């Protein structure tokens, strides 16, 4: 079935508290998608945000971001009591003020913990029983706070840094209340996420999640399972992830994430990865694996290197990992983010797994007619995007291109004024052969580069955009539904 969807992170929704949440605003957006005839709602990674507020540098691959919990919904459920003026109200509605949101949300969630933990004892016990990762994550977060927020590899107590049994028991006892608080927040997140997923399911809207291939160095995952990663005896990475120098970056990109010990993982049945994918499959109806090419071959850079120039390509797990997935988790609905250096090994792996790859329309122009991102070259088995969270908006892109690139885009997409580029781009991906077409909400709203979500390689000023109240209007939904009907896509029930 031909289908379409919208890329819109939860934090970008309008609503109270200075950040989008899993409350009424997320239910309203699901209703908007249904009215628009959209089948898919794609979000960014939902874990606690890390350095620079990036959802791709999370402290856990299993945990949810407490900042996305709706305090208004907790109040409706009589789990939290607060006055309206106690919830943060930002001066501007088009960006997230992360420091203020975090401080205010933590204050309200701690009050919720005090008011309601005792009433939820049975639910919390059941949650812990079915989420074996949560106690380790909560202890990690509590100990990290205890030591002033420094990276876990710098914790002054070697015994807890190395997770010695006696130290784990000591800190679980010493930080008991804080550990329970972080477990409580994860319970609230999952409770609200499950309610949203149920609502989406009733509407026929699929939740489309995003899974980074790598984990952050400063994460509960590396602390809890050091054996899975290329770490030395002091738990510091031996080698880290990135991509080599190219046309866009003379030094390449030094991501800094610890690399996996794929030989160890294979010998142990890829157990950690199976559990990770099982968790993702519970959360989402469809999963996008970021940097999928890293399973075929990955770029390995010495730890401490100033840039990515000294890295080398190393063969990844390839088919063996996906044979295990097919055996233990059959039918995983995966989209492969296959952008980047596509070697023969990558092509062979993609051919083996048969997952849809990605095409990005704004990558299509300025070259020749063989560019795989040109709509005429899309295979049916792909997901076509006007742009992604890492790209400028289509309008921002059209306003900043050289004449050669823009004139190529005008010819292919049939527009004249850059202001018409978003509409032309949306029609191009919806009208293409691609089985699935995805549109960032910024492009639906024809917003310029000020609404860009992320500029790769920069720290600060990213992940801030919020949609203004009322922007996802009934009229916008009607226009999208007409386009979906015209191009025989979507959720027409």
XYZ file of C-alpha atoms in Angstrom:
493
model
C 0.000 0.000 0.000
C 1.251 3.488 -0.870
C 1.470 5.555 2.289
C 2.641 8.897 3.611
C 3.540 10.471 6.910
C 4.827 13.468 8.814
C 8.155 13.888 10.631
C 7.407 15.815 13.824
C 9.180 15.327 17.144
C 7.143 15.392 20.356
C 9.182 18.301 21.778
C 8.131 20.441 18.779
C 4.416 20.239 19.529
C 2.673 23.297 20.982
C 1.265 23.074 24.491
C 1.851 24.060 28.122
C 5.144 23.865 30.001
C 7.453 25.254 27.318
C 7.901 21.954 25.430
C 5.714 19.526 23.512
C 4.625 16.556 25.604
C 2.751 13.258 25.614
C -0.403 15.029 26.770
C -3.384 16.445 24.920
C -1.170 18.059 22.249
C 0.192 14.705 21.063
C -3.322 13.225 20.873
C -4.440 16.291 18.911
C -1.569 15.863 16.458
C -2.469 12.198 15.951
C -6.016 13.359 15.177
C -4.585 15.876 12.687
C -2.600 13.131 10.942
C -5.690 10.961 10.669
C -7.716 13.854 9.247
C -4.879 14.543 6.758
C -4.909 10.949 5.515
C -1.418 10.335 6.893
C -0.484 6.790 7.926
C 2.845 7.457 9.688
C 4.009 9.742 12.483
C 7.808 9.808 12.642
C 9.516 11.048 15.809
C 13.180 11.484 16.741
C 14.803 9.219 19.379
C 12.751 9.428 22.573
C 15.522 8.917 25.150
C 16.799 11.458 27.697
C 18.650 14.102 25.677
C 22.402 14.388 26.063
C 25.102 16.880 25.194
C 23.678 19.867 23.314
C 20.159 18.438 23.910
C 20.720 15.971 21.074
C 18.312 13.024 21.115
C 21.079 11.121 19.309
C 23.365 11.319 22.388
C 21.089 9.804 25.015
C 22.028 8.411 28.429
C 20.061 5.242 27.659
C 18.806 3.278 24.649
C 15.862 2.033 26.724
C 14.751 5.027 28.817
C 12.295 7.756 27.843
C 12.861 11.491 28.165
C 11.143 12.753 31.362
C 10.931 16.261 29.853
C 8.266 14.900 27.482
C 5.975 13.760 30.307
C 2.779 15.816 30.405
C 2.231 17.383 33.824
C -1.229 18.489 32.697
C -2.174 14.849 32.121
C -0.805 13.881 35.532
C -3.000 16.579 37.046
C -6.052 15.297 35.132
C -5.365 11.813 36.517
C -5.114 13.220 40.060
C -1.474 12.148 40.348
C -0.086 15.688 40.655
C -1.468 18.859 42.189
C -0.115 22.252 41.131
C -1.369 25.748 40.387
C -1.304 26.934 36.741
C 1.293 29.617 37.517
C 3.704 26.956 38.808
C 4.181 25.501 35.325
C 6.815 27.226 33.189
C 5.380 29.625 30.616
C 7.933 30.784 28.014
C 8.102 34.285 26.568
C 8.223 32.843 23.038
C 6.247 29.889 21.718
C 8.412 28.952 18.710
C 11.446 27.514 20.577
C 12.202 25.298 23.587
C 14.084 26.899 26.476
C 15.654 23.623 27.632
C 17.292 24.797 30.917
C 14.059 26.417 32.158
C 11.908 23.482 31.025
C 14.195 20.953 32.702
C 14.266 22.818 36.017
C 10.513 23.326 36.105
C 9.629 19.810 34.935
C 11.956 18.230 37.503
C 10.328 20.272 40.278
C 6.829 19.168 39.268
C 7.789 15.521 38.705
C 9.437 15.364 42.133
C 6.223 16.678 43.637
C 4.289 14.024 41.707
C 6.672 11.405 43.120
C 6.008 12.599 46.665
C 2.251 12.758 46.150
C 1.680 9.540 44.220
C 4.471 6.946 44.565
C 2.733 5.183 47.461
C -0.525 4.968 45.479
C 1.200 3.304 42.531
C 3.181 0.602 44.361
C 1.615 -2.292 42.473
C 1.983 -0.634 39.051
C 5.602 0.304 39.762
C 6.463 -3.258 40.852
C 4.943 -4.606 37.641
C 6.826 -1.992 35.583
C 10.165 -2.935 37.173
C 9.454 -6.634 36.637
C 8.877 -6.120 32.896
C 11.735 -3.628 32.369
C 14.939 -5.211 33.646
C 17.010 -2.222 32.457
C 15.256 0.393 34.561
C 16.964 -0.166 37.924
C 20.415 0.088 36.338
C 19.396 3.245 34.482
C 17.957 4.801 37.647
C 21.070 3.966 39.667
C 23.311 5.328 36.912
C 21.347 8.599 36.846
C 21.305 8.916 40.643
C 25.049 8.232 41.013
C 25.847 10.647 38.199
C 23.876 13.364 40.000
C 25.570 12.430 43.293
C 28.963 13.129 41.702
C 27.921 16.489 40.279
C 26.944 15.328 36.791
C 30.439 14.363 35.615
C 30.857 11.617 33.021
C 30.722 8.166 34.650
C 34.292 7.337 33.605
C 35.367 10.220 35.875
C 33.435 9.177 38.988
C 35.870 9.442 41.902
C 34.789 6.121 43.472
C 36.446 3.402 41.398
C 34.292 0.675 42.934
C 31.015 2.078 41.583
C 32.672 3.201 38.372
C 33.603 -0.450 37.739
C 30.224 -1.666 39.060
C 31.596 -3.856 41.800
C 28.792 -5.714 43.547
C 29.361 -4.224 46.995
C 29.450 -0.700 45.592
C 26.234 -1.207 43.618
C 24.465 -2.369 46.800
C 25.962 0.530 48.774
C 24.750 3.207 46.359
C 21.352 1.572 45.858
C 20.873 1.896 49.630
C 22.462 5.348 49.977
C 20.552 6.865 47.045
C 17.371 4.835 47.480
C 14.914 7.727 47.199
C 16.651 9.170 44.121
C 16.750 5.753 42.423
C 13.036 5.300 43.105
C 12.333 8.774 41.684
C 14.026 7.979 38.375
C 12.196 4.645 38.139
C 8.965 6.538 38.849
C 9.640 8.981 35.993
C 10.269 6.104 33.586
C 6.996 4.512 34.651
C 5.144 7.787 33.982
C 6.808 8.140 30.576
C 5.890 4.608 29.520
C 2.349 5.017 30.863
C 1.808 8.147 28.765
C 3.601 6.732 25.709
C 1.447 3.604 25.779
C -1.703 5.740 25.986
C -0.593 7.730 22.923
C 0.293 4.554 21.022
C -3.133 3.101 21.782
C -4.814 6.284 20.508
C -2.733 6.247 17.314
C -3.540 2.589 16.766
C -7.262 3.277 17.051
C -6.857 5.956 14.361
C -4.801 3.703 12.073
C -1.725 5.917 12.538
C 1.604 4.081 12.887
C 4.292 5.422 15.240
C 7.602 5.533 13.366
C 10.629 5.624 15.682
C 14.258 6.502 15.098
C 17.068 4.378 16.545
C 20.676 5.624 16.540
C 23.058 2.776 15.749
C 25.501 3.912 18.449
C 25.132 4.816 22.118
C 26.666 7.757 23.972
C 29.945 7.216 25.818
C 28.355 8.739 28.929
C 25.402 6.378 29.144
C 23.867 3.749 31.382
C 24.438 1.299 28.520
C 28.243 1.608 28.492
C 28.365 1.608 32.302
C 26.090 -1.416 32.693
C 27.415 -3.480 29.762
C 31.069 -2.504 29.171
C 31.706 -5.940 27.664
C 29.596 -4.975 24.622
C 31.862 -2.040 23.691
C 35.495 -1.519 22.697
C 36.617 -0.223 26.125
C 39.918 -0.618 27.968
C 40.416 -1.771 31.578
C 39.596 1.741 32.833
C 36.356 1.674 30.779
C 37.613 4.329 28.353
C 36.923 3.733 24.629
C 39.756 2.272 22.584
C 38.245 3.459 19.309
C 35.217 5.593 18.465
C 32.727 6.186 15.665
C 32.565 8.791 12.928
C 32.758 9.167 9.166
C 35.764 9.907 6.948
C 36.665 13.195 5.239
C 34.513 14.002 2.208
C 33.426 16.844 -0.039
C 31.542 18.490 2.838
C 34.140 18.074 5.593
C 37.916 18.000 5.122
C 38.420 16.467 8.587
C 35.486 14.062 8.439
C 33.094 13.792 11.387
C 34.309 12.632 14.804
C 31.173 11.440 16.598
C 33.008 9.967 19.570
C 30.584 7.091 20.302
C 32.164 3.850 21.570
C 32.251 1.094 18.953
C 30.831 -2.389 19.465
C 32.770 -5.584 20.091
C 31.003 -7.385 17.281
C 32.975 -10.636 17.723
C 31.928 -10.807 21.392
C 28.330 -9.998 20.485
C 28.207 -12.694 17.809
C 29.604 -15.291 20.225
C 26.834 -14.359 22.667
C 23.989 -14.523 20.167
C 23.779 -10.719 19.809
C 21.796 -10.775 23.070
C 22.193 -7.071 23.891
C 21.082 -6.074 20.378
C 18.130 -8.467 20.431
C 16.911 -6.927 23.703
C 17.360 -3.440 22.282
C 15.368 -4.264 19.150
C 12.684 -6.048 21.173
C 12.234 -2.877 23.238
C 12.059 -0.725 20.092
C 9.476 -3.046 18.543
C 7.270 -2.612 21.631
C 7.526 1.183 21.425
C 7.107 1.666 17.689
C 5.202 0.231 14.754
C 8.076 1.076 12.367
C 11.779 1.562 13.217
C 14.316 3.640 11.304
C 17.894 2.526 12.013
C 20.180 5.538 11.784
C 23.542 4.996 9.977
C 22.528 1.533 8.795
C 25.727 1.291 6.733
C 27.627 0.748 10.013
C 26.332 -2.825 10.114
C 28.101 -3.573 6.838
C 31.294 -1.637 7.556
C 32.012 1.005 10.163
C 34.552 3.791 10.424
C 36.879 3.305 13.403
C 38.874 6.253 14.831
C 41.486 6.066 17.624
C 40.150 7.473 20.908
C 41.585 10.914 21.539
C 42.246 11.680 17.866
C 41.683 15.399 17.060
C 39.572 14.590 13.993
C 38.387 11.683 11.834
C 41.309 11.674 9.381
C 43.168 8.831 11.119
C 40.210 6.433 11.030
C 39.853 3.236 9.022
C 36.997 1.141 7.662
C 36.330 -2.132 9.498
C 33.970 -4.936 8.445
C 30.765 -5.027 10.524
C 28.536 -7.956 11.527
C 26.646 -7.962 8.222
C 24.085 -10.671 7.507
C 24.779 -12.630 10.687
C 23.115 -9.981 12.904
C 20.000 -9.840 10.736
C 19.735 -13.633 10.548
C 19.545 -13.505 14.348
C 16.862 -10.782 14.232
C 14.856 -12.790 11.717
C 15.043 -15.857 13.947
C 14.332 -14.207 17.335
C 12.271 -11.187 16.267
C 10.654 -12.145 12.950
C 8.945 -9.471 10.910
C 10.699 -6.426 12.371
C 9.414 -3.393 10.402
C 12.733 -1.639 9.681
C 13.670 1.331 7.495
C 17.396 1.549 6.677
C 18.968 5.012 6.831
C 21.445 4.213 4.080
C 22.800 7.711 3.401
C 26.575 8.108 3.210
C 29.429 5.926 1.920
C 27.734 3.043 0.097
C 30.328 0.326 -0.542
C 29.661 -2.975 -2.309
C 29.325 -4.576 1.108
C 26.578 -2.089 2.036
C 24.716 -2.749 -1.216
C 24.916 -6.514 -0.657
C 23.581 -6.184 2.898
C 20.708 -3.963 1.759
C 19.882 -6.463 -0.967
C 19.887 -9.269 1.617
C 17.658 -7.593 4.232
C 15.276 -6.008 1.649
C 14.573 -3.093 4.002
C 13.447 0.136 2.330
C 16.255 2.695 2.094
C 15.964 6.494 2.118
C 15.911 9.153 -0.593
C 16.141 12.865 0.230
C 14.792 15.249 -2.385
C 17.032 18.205 -1.497
C 20.086 16.004 -2.263
C 18.892 15.545 -5.843
C 19.919 18.722 -7.594
C 22.995 20.329 -9.113
C 24.441 17.144 -10.625
C 23.451 14.769 -13.402
C 20.309 12.775 -14.135
C 21.705 9.623 -12.486
C 21.441 11.086 -8.969
C 19.547 8.446 -6.916
C 17.707 11.182 -5.000
C 15.925 12.432 -8.141
C 12.272 11.300 -8.013
C 12.528 9.697 -11.469
C 15.162 7.315 -10.058
C 13.328 6.180 -6.891
C 12.702 2.448 -6.569
C 9.345 1.443 -5.163
C 11.002 -0.039 -2.064
C 12.191 3.210 -0.497
C 11.093 6.039 1.782
C 11.179 9.416 0.009
C 11.688 12.553 2.116
C 11.499 16.198 1.153
C 14.173 16.595 3.868
C 15.141 15.210 7.280
C 15.850 16.664 10.719
C 19.475 17.202 9.589
C 18.534 19.234 6.500
C 17.400 22.805 6.063
C 13.681 23.186 5.398
C 12.821 23.078 1.692
C 12.083 26.825 1.722
C 15.330 27.554 3.592
C 17.195 25.342 1.118
C 15.624 27.016 -1.935
C 16.500 30.470 -0.599
C 20.202 29.634 -0.211
C 21.113 27.545 -3.293
C 23.373 28.620 -6.145
C 21.692 29.355 -9.470
C 22.767 26.074 -11.095
C 21.264 23.928 -8.326
C 18.101 25.998 -8.045
C 17.523 26.078 -11.801
C 17.861 22.244 -11.898
C 15.291 21.983 -9.086
C 12.950 24.390 -10.891
C 13.058 22.263 -14.033
C 12.453 18.967 -12.241
C 9.863 20.175 -9.719
C 8.157 22.739 -11.954
C 8.204 25.884 -9.798
C 9.482 29.423 -10.322
C 9.493 31.309 -7.035
C 11.451 29.747 -4.094
C 8.321 30.343 -2.004
C 6.603 27.649 -4.097
C 9.383 25.093 -3.573
C 7.824 23.383 -0.486
C 4.539 22.659 -2.293
C 6.420 21.403 -5.368
C 8.671 19.195 -3.220
C 5.723 17.697 -1.351
C 3.981 16.879 -4.624
C 7.196 15.341 -5.985
C 7.650 12.848 -3.140
C 3.933 12.039 -2.891
C 3.740 11.527 -6.631
C 6.880 9.402 -6.846
C 7.132 5.607 -7.152
C 8.332 5.373 -3.529
C 6.027 3.206 -1.461
C 6.382 5.630 1.475
C 6.650 9.431 1.372
C 7.610 11.477 4.469
C 7.339 15.230 4.981
C 8.781 17.214 7.914
C 6.047 19.368 9.444
C 8.148 22.473 8.734
C 7.754 21.773 4.998
C 4.010 21.247 5.356
C 3.876 24.718 6.940
C 6.255 26.235 4.314
C 8.666 27.502 7.001
C 12.113 28.912 6.258
C 15.501 27.994 7.715
C 14.706 29.509 11.114
C 12.593 26.390 11.715
C 15.472 24.007 10.947
C 15.783 21.289 13.618
C 19.517 20.497 13.453
C 22.688 21.645 11.737
C 25.096 18.660 11.917
C 28.538 19.392 13.313
C 27.353 22.300 15.482
C 26.642 22.471 19.216
C 23.986 24.811 20.559
C 20.971 26.279 18.816
C 19.685 22.881 17.645
C 16.553 20.843 18.454
C 14.716 24.017 19.531
C 11.900 24.478 17.000
C 8.279 24.372 18.124
C 5.159 24.579 16.011
C 2.906 27.510 16.880
C -0.551 26.783 18.353
C -3.189 26.339 15.663
C -0.687 25.700 12.851
C -1.871 22.113 12.344
C -5.259 23.440 11.298
C -8.290 21.628 9.840
C -7.659 23.479 6.563
C -4.050 22.181 6.423
C -5.353 18.657 7.111
C -7.886 18.992 4.269
C -5.185 20.143 1.841
C -2.940 17.209 2.756
C -5.820 14.756 2.479
C -6.556 16.008 -1.054
C -2.924 15.474 -2.019
C -2.922 11.973 -0.527
C -6.073 11.134 -2.465
C -4.633 12.607 -5.665
C -1.481 10.512 -5.370
C -3.287 7.434 -3.988
C -1.576 7.426 -0.631
C -2.390 7.417 3.009
C -4.855 6.558 5.641
C -8.179 7.065 3.888
C -10.378 5.059 6.269
